[in-house]
């Protein structure tokens, strides 16, 4: 991977942190990005693998933040992009502040697309590059008490399938969608969901999820659902009525459903 360059967003914690470790171990030079100062400490961890690592604190829910990220590359060729930055939001939609649900949409959809487009355009032009987009099995499920988040992931899952088809003639470019289930990260605390069943229950290990995504990315696979339970849930979502799935999700995500 000499002189190969990768960007990993949402890299301060969780799945993004683990993906950045895997990229550094593989010898990629890194630009790691997150919307919190912790990204600097994370970068120190990644440098232990002996590769060049630059860290940037930027809010990728804004076009200005994405522009800062792109400027930070210094025009260097981007060989790998892990578009992992995401934000959740729990509670009922009617109780949410517009600024809160807009930030979820702007992070998960608008910022992601604003970053993907110029990177993908350059990859297609040279017929070479790899992209990993973190979607979610949440995109298959009507997300009662998590409606905006699940809606954004439905968009991302669908969008990735569409652009993969659009660029299929550029066979040197691969787009892989990583679709985890509930994972042991700061996601549920930040989404104010610790009092929910899904927030309190045991969740998947982010290292295992990242490894599944990385292996699929390196193999050029289109999709990977991480975890056998999540594979079953994703399969069930395709044949179960939406109203039934919404009620099941309510039992997981409604505030006050955590046991104990």
PDB file of N, CA, C and O in Angstrom, residues 74-149:
ATOM      1  N   UNK A  74      -5.019  18.291   0.202  1.00  0.00           N
ATOM      2  CA  UNK A  74      -3.967  18.939  -0.588  1.00  0.00           C
ATOM      3  C   UNK A  74      -3.946  18.484  -2.034  1.00  0.00           C
ATOM      4  O   UNK A  74      -2.907  18.555  -2.697  1.00  0.00           O
ATOM      5  N   UNK A  75      -5.062  18.023  -2.522  1.00  0.00           N
ATOM      6  CA  UNK A  75      -5.138  17.550  -3.902  1.00  0.00           C
ATOM      7  C   UNK A  75      -4.601  16.152  -4.107  1.00  0.00           C
ATOM      8  O   UNK A  75      -4.505  15.675  -5.244  1.00  0.00           O
ATOM      9  N   UNK A  76      -4.271  15.453  -3.025  1.00  0.00           N
ATOM     10  CA  UNK A  76      -3.726  14.106  -3.147  1.00  0.00           C
ATOM     11  C   UNK A  76      -4.781  13.132  -3.653  1.00  0.00           C
ATOM     12  O   UNK A  76      -5.968  13.244  -3.307  1.00  0.00           O
ATOM     13  N   UNK A  77      -4.372  12.172  -4.454  1.00  0.00           N
ATOM     14  CA  UNK A  77      -5.290  11.147  -4.941  1.00  0.00           C
ATOM     15  C   UNK A  77      -5.851  10.346  -3.782  1.00  0.00           C
ATOM     16  O   UNK A  77      -5.113   9.852  -2.938  1.00  0.00           O
ATOM     17  N   UNK A  78      -7.170  10.199  -3.744  1.00  0.00           N
ATOM     18  CA  UNK A  78      -7.844   9.439  -2.697  1.00  0.00           C
ATOM     19  C   UNK A  78      -8.092   8.030  -3.229  1.00  0.00           C
ATOM     20  O   UNK A  78      -8.879   7.828  -4.161  1.00  0.00           O
ATOM     21  N   UNK A  79      -7.406   7.070  -2.658  1.00  0.00           N
ATOM     22  CA  UNK A  79      -7.519   5.686  -3.116  1.00  0.00           C
ATOM     23  C   UNK A  79      -8.643   4.934  -2.420  1.00  0.00           C
ATOM     24  O   UNK A  79      -9.198   3.979  -2.985  1.00  0.00           O
ATOM     25  N   UNK A  80      -8.963   5.365  -1.208  1.00  0.00           N
ATOM     26  CA  UNK A  80      -9.967   4.680  -0.398  1.00  0.00           C
ATOM     27  C   UNK A  80     -10.723   5.699   0.437  1.00  0.00           C
ATOM     28  O   UNK A  80     -10.109   6.576   1.060  1.00  0.00           O
ATOM     29  N   UNK A  81     -12.029   5.609   0.422  1.00  0.00           N
ATOM     30  CA  UNK A  81     -12.874   6.446   1.277  1.00  0.00           C
ATOM     31  C   UNK A  81     -13.786   5.560   2.087  1.00  0.00           C
ATOM     32  O   UNK A  81     -14.540   4.755   1.528  1.00  0.00           O
ATOM     33  N   UNK A  82     -13.705   5.688   3.414  1.00  0.00           N
ATOM     34  CA  UNK A  82     -14.675   5.062   4.314  1.00  0.00           C
ATOM     35  C   UNK A  82     -15.606   6.170   4.802  1.00  0.00           C
ATOM     36  O   UNK A  82     -15.261   6.933   5.711  1.00  0.00           O
ATOM     37  N   UNK A  83     -16.772   6.270   4.174  1.00  0.00           N
ATOM     38  CA  UNK A  83     -17.755   7.295   4.522  1.00  0.00           C
ATOM     39  C   UNK A  83     -18.606   6.755   5.664  1.00  0.00           C
ATOM     40  O   UNK A  83     -19.658   6.143   5.454  1.00  0.00           O
ATOM     41  N   UNK A  84     -18.124   6.981   6.869  1.00  0.00           N
ATOM     42  CA  UNK A  84     -18.700   6.336   8.049  1.00  0.00           C
ATOM     43  C   UNK A  84     -19.402   7.315   8.989  1.00  0.00           C
ATOM     44  O   UNK A  84     -20.126   6.893   9.878  1.00  0.00           O
ATOM     45  N   UNK A  85     -19.190   8.615   8.819  1.00  0.00           N
ATOM     46  CA  UNK A  85     -19.782   9.590   9.739  1.00  0.00           C
ATOM     47  C   UNK A  85     -21.300   9.464   9.753  1.00  0.00           C
ATOM     48  O   UNK A  85     -21.934   9.373   8.696  1.00  0.00           O
ATOM     49  N   UNK A  86     -21.869   9.438  10.940  1.00  0.00           N
ATOM     50  CA  UNK A  86     -23.320   9.323  11.055  1.00  0.00           C
ATOM     51  C   UNK A  86     -23.794   9.817  12.409  1.00  0.00           C
ATOM     52  O   UNK A  86     -23.017   9.927  13.355  1.00  0.00           O
ATOM     53  N   UNK A  87     -25.066  10.115  12.483  1.00  0.00           N
ATOM     54  CA  UNK A  87     -25.651  10.638  13.721  1.00  0.00           C
ATOM     55  C   UNK A  87     -27.030  10.038  13.900  1.00  0.00           C
ATOM     56  O   UNK A  87     -27.789   9.885  12.939  1.00  0.00           O
ATOM     57  N   UNK A  88     -27.361   9.664  15.150  1.00  0.00           N
ATOM     58  CA  UNK A  88     -28.666   9.101  15.461  1.00  0.00           C
ATOM     59  C   UNK A  88     -29.531  10.074  16.242  1.00  0.00           C
ATOM     60  O   UNK A  88     -29.071  11.131  16.690  1.00  0.00           O
ATOM     61  N   UNK A  89     -30.772   9.708  16.419  1.00  0.00           N
ATOM     62  CA  UNK A  89     -31.708  10.547  17.177  1.00  0.00           C
ATOM     63  C   UNK A  89     -32.877   9.677  17.609  1.00  0.00           C
ATOM     64  O   UNK A  89     -33.581   9.108  16.779  1.00  0.00           O
ATOM     65  N   UNK A  90     -33.066   9.581  18.921  1.00  0.00           N
ATOM     66  CA  UNK A  90     -34.167   8.806  19.445  1.00  0.00           C
ATOM     67  C   UNK A  90     -35.356   9.686  19.814  1.00  0.00           C
ATOM     68  O   UNK A  90     -35.373  10.888  19.584  1.00  0.00           O
ATOM     69  N   UNK A  91     -36.385   9.058  20.396  1.00  0.00           N
ATOM     70  CA  UNK A  91     -37.639   9.694  20.831  1.00  0.00           C
ATOM     71  C   UNK A  91     -38.593   9.901  19.649  1.00  0.00           C
ATOM     72  O   UNK A  91     -38.226   9.715  18.495  1.00  0.00           O
ATOM     73  N   UNK A  92     -39.812  10.282  19.975  1.00  0.00           N
ATOM     74  CA  UNK A  92     -40.841  10.467  18.965  1.00  0.00           C
ATOM     75  C   UNK A  92     -40.583  11.691  18.102  1.00  0.00           C
ATOM     76  O   UNK A  92     -40.114  12.728  18.589  1.00  0.00           O
ATOM     77  N   UNK A  93     -40.917  11.578  16.838  1.00  0.00           N
ATOM     78  CA  UNK A  93     -40.668  12.671  15.892  1.00  0.00           C
ATOM     79  C   UNK A  93     -41.340  13.969  16.319  1.00  0.00           C
ATOM     80  O   UNK A  93     -40.761  15.055  16.198  1.00  0.00           O
ATOM     81  N   UNK A  94     -42.565  13.890  16.848  1.00  0.00           N
ATOM     82  CA  UNK A  94     -43.283  15.123  17.201  1.00  0.00           C
ATOM     83  C   UNK A  94     -42.621  15.846  18.371  1.00  0.00           C
ATOM     84  O   UNK A  94     -42.882  17.024  18.599  1.00  0.00           O
ATOM     85  N   UNK A  95     -41.748  15.148  19.103  1.00  0.00           N
ATOM     86  CA  UNK A  95     -41.072  15.756  20.253  1.00  0.00           C
ATOM     87  C   UNK A  95     -39.676  16.284  19.914  1.00  0.00           C
ATOM     88  O   UNK A  95     -39.010  16.861  20.780  1.00  0.00           O
ATOM     89  N   UNK A  96     -39.231  16.082  18.698  1.00  0.00           N
ATOM     90  CA  UNK A  96     -37.865  16.450  18.334  1.00  0.00           C
ATOM     91  C   UNK A  96     -37.795  17.889  17.813  1.00  0.00           C
ATOM     92  O   UNK A  96     -38.690  18.339  17.084  1.00  0.00           O
ATOM     93  N   UNK A  97     -36.732  18.570  18.169  1.00  0.00           N
ATOM     94  CA  UNK A  97     -36.494  19.918  17.651  1.00  0.00           C
ATOM     95  C   UNK A  97     -36.058  19.826  16.194  1.00  0.00           C
ATOM     96  O   UNK A  97     -35.242  18.968  15.838  1.00  0.00           O
ATOM     97  N   UNK A  98     -36.560  20.702  15.337  1.00  0.00           N
ATOM     98  CA  UNK A  98     -36.157  20.661  13.925  1.00  0.00           C
ATOM     99  C   UNK A  98     -34.649  20.724  13.729  1.00  0.00           C
ATOM    100  O   UNK A  98     -34.115  20.057  12.841  1.00  0.00           O
ATOM    101  N   UNK A  99     -33.954  21.493  14.568  1.00  0.00           N
ATOM    102  CA  UNK A  99     -32.490  21.575  14.424  1.00  0.00           C
ATOM    103  C   UNK A  99     -31.840  20.218  14.643  1.00  0.00           C
ATOM    104  O   UNK A  99     -30.825  19.900  14.008  1.00  0.00           O
ATOM    105  N   UNK A 100     -32.444  19.395  15.533  1.00  0.00           N
ATOM    106  CA  UNK A 100     -31.870  18.079  15.825  1.00  0.00           C
ATOM    107  C   UNK A 100     -32.080  17.110  14.669  1.00  0.00           C
ATOM    108  O   UNK A 100     -31.147  16.417  14.255  1.00  0.00           O
ATOM    109  N   UNK A 101     -33.321  17.041  14.147  1.00  0.00           N
ATOM    110  CA  UNK A 101     -33.527  16.088  13.060  1.00  0.00           C
ATOM    111  C   UNK A 101     -32.883  16.557  11.766  1.00  0.00           C
ATOM    112  O   UNK A 101     -32.451  15.745  10.942  1.00  0.00           O
ATOM    113  N   UNK A 102     -32.764  17.861  11.598  1.00  0.00           N
ATOM    114  CA  UNK A 102     -32.059  18.342  10.403  1.00  0.00           C
ATOM    115  C   UNK A 102     -30.583  17.972  10.448  1.00  0.00           C
ATOM    116  O   UNK A 102     -29.987  17.642   9.416  1.00  0.00           O
ATOM    117  N   UNK A 103     -29.975  17.991  11.635  1.00  0.00           N
ATOM    118  CA  UNK A 103     -28.563  17.642  11.717  1.00  0.00           C
ATOM    119  C   UNK A 103     -28.340  16.172  11.390  1.00  0.00           C
ATOM    120  O   UNK A 103     -27.321  15.801  10.806  1.00  0.00           O
ATOM    121  N   UNK A 104     -29.291  15.321  11.775  1.00  0.00           N
ATOM    122  CA  UNK A 104     -29.198  13.910  11.407  1.00  0.00           C
ATOM    123  C   UNK A 104     -29.236  13.759   9.887  1.00  0.00           C
ATOM    124  O   UNK A 104     -28.408  13.053   9.289  1.00  0.00           O
ATOM    125  N   UNK A 105     -30.179  14.414   9.248  1.00  0.00           N
ATOM    126  CA  UNK A 105     -30.290  14.340   7.789  1.00  0.00           C
ATOM    127  C   UNK A 105     -29.060  14.941   7.118  1.00  0.00           C
ATOM    128  O   UNK A 105     -28.506  14.373   6.164  1.00  0.00           O
ATOM    129  N   UNK A 106     -28.596  16.083   7.624  1.00  0.00           N
ATOM    130  CA  UNK A 106     -27.459  16.754   7.004  1.00  0.00           C
ATOM    131  C   UNK A 106     -26.164  15.968   7.182  1.00  0.00           C
ATOM    132  O   UNK A 106     -25.281  16.023   6.318  1.00  0.00           O
ATOM    133  N   UNK A 107     -26.021  15.247   8.293  1.00  0.00           N
ATOM    134  CA  UNK A 107     -24.837  14.413   8.497  1.00  0.00           C
ATOM    135  C   UNK A 107     -24.925  13.139   7.676  1.00  0.00           C
ATOM    136  O   UNK A 107     -23.999  12.797   6.921  1.00  0.00           O
ATOM    137  N   UNK A 108     -26.024  12.416   7.813  1.00  0.00           N
ATOM    138  CA  UNK A 108     -26.131  11.088   7.238  1.00  0.00           C
ATOM    139  C   UNK A 108     -26.354  11.106   5.727  1.00  0.00           C
ATOM    140  O   UNK A 108     -25.897  10.183   5.029  1.00  0.00           O
ATOM    141  N   UNK A 109     -27.034  12.118   5.231  1.00  0.00           N
ATOM    142  CA  UNK A 109     -27.350  12.159   3.801  1.00  0.00           C
ATOM    143  C   UNK A 109     -26.582  13.271   3.085  1.00  0.00           C
ATOM    144  O   UNK A 109     -25.715  13.013   2.250  1.00  0.00           O
ATOM    145  N   UNK A 110     -26.884  14.525   3.422  1.00  0.00           N
ATOM    146  CA  UNK A 110     -26.340  15.639   2.638  1.00  0.00           C
ATOM    147  C   UNK A 110     -24.823  15.681   2.678  1.00  0.00           C
ATOM    148  O   UNK A 110     -24.158  15.766   1.631  1.00  0.00           O
ATOM    149  N   UNK A 111     -24.251  15.603   3.873  1.00  0.00           N
ATOM    150  CA  UNK A 111     -22.799  15.654   3.982  1.00  0.00           C
ATOM    151  C   UNK A 111     -22.134  14.466   3.327  1.00  0.00           C
ATOM    152  O   UNK A 111     -21.082  14.593   2.689  1.00  0.00           O
ATOM    153  N   UNK A 112     -22.751  13.290   3.472  1.00  0.00           N
ATOM    154  CA  UNK A 112     -22.194  12.085   2.865  1.00  0.00           C
ATOM    155  C   UNK A 112     -22.159  12.202   1.348  1.00  0.00           C
ATOM    156  O   UNK A 112     -21.142  11.917   0.697  1.00  0.00           O
ATOM    157  N   UNK A 113     -23.259  12.650   0.753  1.00  0.00           N
ATOM    158  CA  UNK A 113     -23.307  12.790  -0.702  1.00  0.00           C
ATOM    159  C   UNK A 113     -22.373  13.895  -1.195  1.00  0.00           C
ATOM    160  O   UNK A 113     -21.729  13.760  -2.245  1.00  0.00           O
ATOM    161  N   UNK A 114     -22.295  14.978  -0.437  1.00  0.00           N
ATOM    162  CA  UNK A 114     -21.438  16.097  -0.833  1.00  0.00           C
ATOM    163  C   UNK A 114     -19.971  15.673  -0.844  1.00  0.00           C
ATOM    164  O   UNK A 114     -19.180  16.168  -1.655  1.00  0.00           O
ATOM    165  N   UNK A 115     -19.600  14.752   0.031  1.00  0.00           N
ATOM    166  CA  UNK A 115     -18.242  14.207   0.038  1.00  0.00           C
ATOM    167  C   UNK A 115     -18.061  13.146  -1.041  1.00  0.00           C
ATOM    168  O   UNK A 115     -17.039  13.116  -1.747  1.00  0.00           O
ATOM    169  N   UNK A 116     -19.034  12.270  -1.173  1.00  0.00           N
ATOM    170  CA  UNK A 116     -18.906  11.167  -2.122  1.00  0.00           C
ATOM    171  C   UNK A 116     -18.762  11.637  -3.561  1.00  0.00           C
ATOM    172  O   UNK A 116     -17.973  11.060  -4.330  1.00  0.00           O
ATOM    173  N   UNK A 117     -19.500  12.666  -3.941  1.00  0.00           N
ATOM    174  CA  UNK A 117     -19.555  13.022  -5.359  1.00  0.00           C
ATOM    175  C   UNK A 117     -18.185  13.377  -5.950  1.00  0.00           C
ATOM    176  O   UNK A 117     -17.777  12.792  -6.959  1.00  0.00           O
ATOM    177  N   UNK A 118     -17.434  14.321  -5.355  1.00  0.00           N
ATOM    178  CA  UNK A 118     -16.137  14.637  -5.960  1.00  0.00           C
ATOM    179  C   UNK A 118     -15.134  13.497  -5.867  1.00  0.00           C
ATOM    180  O   UNK A 118     -14.321  13.306  -6.781  1.00  0.00           O
ATOM    181  N   UNK A 119     -15.192  12.734  -4.780  1.00  0.00           N
ATOM    182  CA  UNK A 119     -14.271  11.602  -4.646  1.00  0.00           C
ATOM    183  C   UNK A 119     -14.580  10.544  -5.699  1.00  0.00           C
ATOM    184  O   UNK A 119     -13.683  10.034  -6.386  1.00  0.00           O
ATOM    185  N   UNK A 120     -15.849  10.205  -5.846  1.00  0.00           N
ATOM    186  CA  UNK A 120     -16.241   9.191  -6.818  1.00  0.00           C
ATOM    187  C   UNK A 120     -15.972   9.669  -8.242  1.00  0.00           C
ATOM    188  O   UNK A 120     -15.536   8.877  -9.098  1.00  0.00           O
ATOM    189  N   UNK A 121     -16.189  10.939  -8.505  1.00  0.00           N
ATOM    190  CA  UNK A 121     -15.937  11.480  -9.840  1.00  0.00           C
ATOM    191  C   UNK A 121     -14.481  11.258 -10.249  1.00  0.00           C
ATOM    192  O   UNK A 121     -14.187  10.848 -11.374  1.00  0.00           O
ATOM    193  N   UNK A 122     -13.552  11.513  -9.327  1.00  0.00           N
ATOM    194  CA  UNK A 122     -12.135  11.321  -9.620  1.00  0.00           C
ATOM    195  C   UNK A 122     -11.794   9.842  -9.776  1.00  0.00           C
ATOM    196  O   UNK A 122     -10.987   9.465 -10.645  1.00  0.00           O
ATOM    197  N   UNK A 123     -12.398   8.993  -8.940  1.00  0.00           N
ATOM    198  CA  UNK A 123     -12.140   7.562  -9.063  1.00  0.00           C
ATOM    199  C   UNK A 123     -12.610   7.026 -10.408  1.00  0.00           C
ATOM    200  O   UNK A 123     -11.917   6.232 -11.069  1.00  0.00           O
ATOM    201  N   UNK A 124     -13.787   7.447 -10.842  1.00  0.00           N
ATOM    202  CA  UNK A 124     -14.326   7.000 -12.124  1.00  0.00           C
ATOM    203  C   UNK A 124     -13.440   7.487 -13.274  1.00  0.00           C
ATOM    204  O   UNK A 124     -13.176   6.748 -14.234  1.00  0.00           O
ATOM    205  N   UNK A 125     -12.950   8.722 -13.158  1.00  0.00           N
ATOM    206  CA  UNK A 125     -12.120   9.282 -14.223  1.00  0.00           C
ATOM    207  C   UNK A 125     -10.842   8.474 -14.442  1.00  0.00           C
ATOM    208  O   UNK A 125     -10.369   8.336 -15.574  1.00  0.00           O
ATOM    209  N   UNK A 126     -10.293   7.914 -13.372  1.00  0.00           N
ATOM    210  CA  UNK A 126      -9.061   7.118 -13.509  1.00  0.00           C
ATOM    211  C   UNK A 126      -9.329   5.617 -13.432  1.00  0.00           C
ATOM    212  O   UNK A 126      -8.403   4.818 -13.499  1.00  0.00           O
ATOM    213  N   UNK A 127     -10.599   5.235 -13.247  1.00  0.00           N
ATOM    214  CA  UNK A 127     -11.028   3.837 -13.161  1.00  0.00           C
ATOM    215  C   UNK A 127     -10.277   3.083 -12.062  1.00  0.00           C
ATOM    216  O   UNK A 127      -9.805   1.965 -12.261  1.00  0.00           O
ATOM    217  N   UNK A 128     -10.246   3.701 -10.885  1.00  0.00           N
ATOM    218  CA  UNK A 128      -9.552   3.052  -9.774  1.00  0.00           C
ATOM    219  C   UNK A 128      -9.980   3.693  -8.455  1.00  0.00           C
ATOM    220  O   UNK A 128      -9.993   4.931  -8.342  1.00  0.00           O
ATOM    221  N   UNK A 129     -10.316   2.872  -7.463  1.00  0.00           N
ATOM    222  CA  UNK A 129     -10.643   3.381  -6.142  1.00  0.00           C
ATOM    223  C   UNK A 129     -11.650   2.502  -5.432  1.00  0.00           C
ATOM    224  O   UNK A 129     -12.387   1.733  -6.061  1.00  0.00           O
ATOM    225  N   UNK A 130     -11.660   2.629  -4.116  1.00  0.00           N
ATOM    226  CA  UNK A 130     -12.570   1.850  -3.283  1.00  0.00           C
ATOM    227  C   UNK A 130     -13.330   2.775  -2.340  1.00  0.00           C
ATOM    228  O   UNK A 130     -12.738   3.678  -1.741  1.00  0.00           O
ATOM    229  N   UNK A 131     -14.627   2.510  -2.191  1.00  0.00           N
ATOM    230  CA  UNK A 131     -15.469   3.283  -1.279  1.00  0.00           C
ATOM    231  C   UNK A 131     -16.242   2.309  -0.392  1.00  0.00           C
ATOM    232  O   UNK A 131     -16.822   1.327  -0.884  1.00  0.00           O
ATOM    233  N   UNK A 132     -16.217   2.589   0.903  1.00  0.00           N
ATOM    234  CA  UNK A 132     -17.058   1.872   1.862  1.00  0.00           C
ATOM    235  C   UNK A 132     -18.028   2.880   2.461  1.00  0.00           C
ATOM    236  O   UNK A 132     -17.611   3.900   3.018  1.00  0.00           O
ATOM    237  N   UNK A 133     -19.308   2.614   2.333  1.00  0.00           N
ATOM    238  CA  UNK A 133     -20.346   3.485   2.886  1.00  0.00           C
ATOM    239  C   UNK A 133     -21.023   2.737   4.030  1.00  0.00           C
ATOM    240  O   UNK A 133     -21.487   1.607   3.853  1.00  0.00           O
ATOM    241  N   UNK A 134     -21.065   3.357   5.200  1.00  0.00           N
ATOM    242  CA  UNK A 134     -21.728   2.725   6.331  1.00  0.00           C
ATOM    243  C   UNK A 134     -23.222   3.018   6.267  1.00  0.00           C
ATOM    244  O   UNK A 134     -23.666   4.140   6.530  1.00  0.00           O
ATOM    245  N   UNK A 135     -23.980   2.022   5.865  1.00  0.00           N
ATOM    246  CA  UNK A 135     -25.430   2.093   5.911  1.00  0.00           C
ATOM    247  C   UNK A 135     -25.895   1.463   7.219  1.00  0.00           C
ATOM    248  O   UNK A 135     -25.269   1.642   8.259  1.00  0.00           O
ATOM    249  N   UNK A 136     -26.970   0.690   7.162  1.00  0.00           N
ATOM    250  CA  UNK A 136     -27.469   0.028   8.368  1.00  0.00           C
ATOM    251  C   UNK A 136     -28.628  -0.881   8.007  1.00  0.00           C
ATOM    252  O   UNK A 136     -29.381  -0.598   7.061  1.00  0.00           O
ATOM    253  N   UNK A 137     -28.788  -1.961   8.778  1.00  0.00           N
ATOM    254  CA  UNK A 137     -30.015  -2.747   8.614  1.00  0.00           C
ATOM    255  C   UNK A 137     -31.227  -1.927   9.046  1.00  0.00           C
ATOM    256  O   UNK A 137     -32.360  -2.258   8.692  1.00  0.00           O
ATOM    257  N   UNK A 138     -30.990  -0.819   9.776  1.00  0.00           N
ATOM    258  CA  UNK A 138     -32.089   0.090  10.132  1.00  0.00           C
ATOM    259  C   UNK A 138     -32.791   0.612   8.888  1.00  0.00           C
ATOM    260  O   UNK A 138     -33.975   0.973   8.932  1.00  0.00           O
ATOM    261  N   UNK A 139     -32.077   0.645   7.767  1.00  0.00           N
ATOM    262  CA  UNK A 139     -32.672   1.119   6.531  1.00  0.00           C
ATOM    263  C   UNK A 139     -33.758   0.210   5.984  1.00  0.00           C
ATOM    264  O   UNK A 139     -34.539   0.623   5.121  1.00  0.00           O
ATOM    265  N   UNK A 140     -33.833  -1.029   6.494  1.00  0.00           N
ATOM    266  CA  UNK A 140     -34.872  -1.960   6.057  1.00  0.00           C
ATOM    267  C   UNK A 140     -36.113  -1.909   6.941  1.00  0.00           C
ATOM    268  O   UNK A 140     -37.109  -2.579   6.638  1.00  0.00           O
ATOM    269  N   UNK A 141     -36.047  -1.159   8.049  1.00  0.00           N
ATOM    270  CA  UNK A 141     -37.062  -1.263   9.093  1.00  0.00           C
ATOM    271  C   UNK A 141     -37.688   0.105   9.376  1.00  0.00           C
ATOM    272  O   UNK A 141     -36.965   1.074   9.615  1.00  0.00           O
ATOM    273  N   UNK A 142     -39.025   0.212   9.373  1.00  0.00           N
ATOM    274  CA  UNK A 142     -39.660   1.458   9.805  1.00  0.00           C
ATOM    275  C   UNK A 142     -39.309   1.733  11.274  1.00  0.00           C
ATOM    276  O   UNK A 142     -39.674   0.960  12.154  1.00  0.00           O
ATOM    277  N   UNK A 143     -38.599   2.810  11.527  1.00  0.00           N
ATOM    278  CA  UNK A 143     -37.965   3.009  12.829  1.00  0.00           C
ATOM    279  C   UNK A 143     -38.791   3.805  13.812  1.00  0.00           C
ATOM    280  O   UNK A 143     -38.455   4.955  14.119  1.00  0.00           O
ATOM    281  N   UNK A 144     -39.835   3.215  14.331  1.00  0.00           N
ATOM    282  CA  UNK A 144     -40.626   3.906  15.353  1.00  0.00           C
ATOM    283  C   UNK A 144     -39.718   4.388  16.479  1.00  0.00           C
ATOM    284  O   UNK A 144     -38.899   3.633  16.998  1.00  0.00           O
ATOM    285  N   UNK A 145     -39.850   5.658  16.859  1.00  0.00           N
ATOM    286  CA  UNK A 145     -39.037   6.324  17.872  1.00  0.00           C
ATOM    287  C   UNK A 145     -37.556   6.437  17.465  1.00  0.00           C
ATOM    288  O   UNK A 145     -36.702   6.714  18.294  1.00  0.00           O
ATOM    289  N   UNK A 146     -37.332   6.267  16.180  1.00  0.00           N
ATOM    290  CA  UNK A 146     -36.019   6.492  15.587  1.00  0.00           C
ATOM    291  C   UNK A 146     -36.230   6.760  14.091  1.00  0.00           C
ATOM    292  O   UNK A 146     -35.408   6.423  13.250  1.00  0.00           O
ATOM    293  N   UNK A 147     -37.355   7.411  13.807  1.00  0.00           N
ATOM    294  CA  UNK A 147     -37.875   7.469  12.438  1.00  0.00           C
ATOM    295  C   UNK A 147     -36.946   8.193  11.476  1.00  0.00           C
ATOM    296  O   UNK A 147     -36.760   7.757  10.333  1.00  0.00           O
ATOM    297  N   UNK A 148     -36.366   9.304  11.908  1.00  0.00           N
ATOM    298  CA  UNK A 148     -35.521  10.079  11.003  1.00  0.00           C
ATOM    299  C   UNK A 148     -34.237   9.315  10.698  1.00  0.00           C
ATOM    300  O   UNK A 148     -33.811   9.228   9.546  1.00  0.00           O
ATOM    301  N   UNK A 149     -33.629   8.760  11.726  1.00  0.00           N
ATOM    302  CA  UNK A 149     -32.392   8.000  11.518  1.00  0.00           C
ATOM    303  C   UNK A 149     -32.623   6.837  10.563  1.00  0.00           C
ATOM    304  O   UNK A 149     -31.876   6.667   9.587  1.00  0.00           O
TER     305      UNK A 149
END
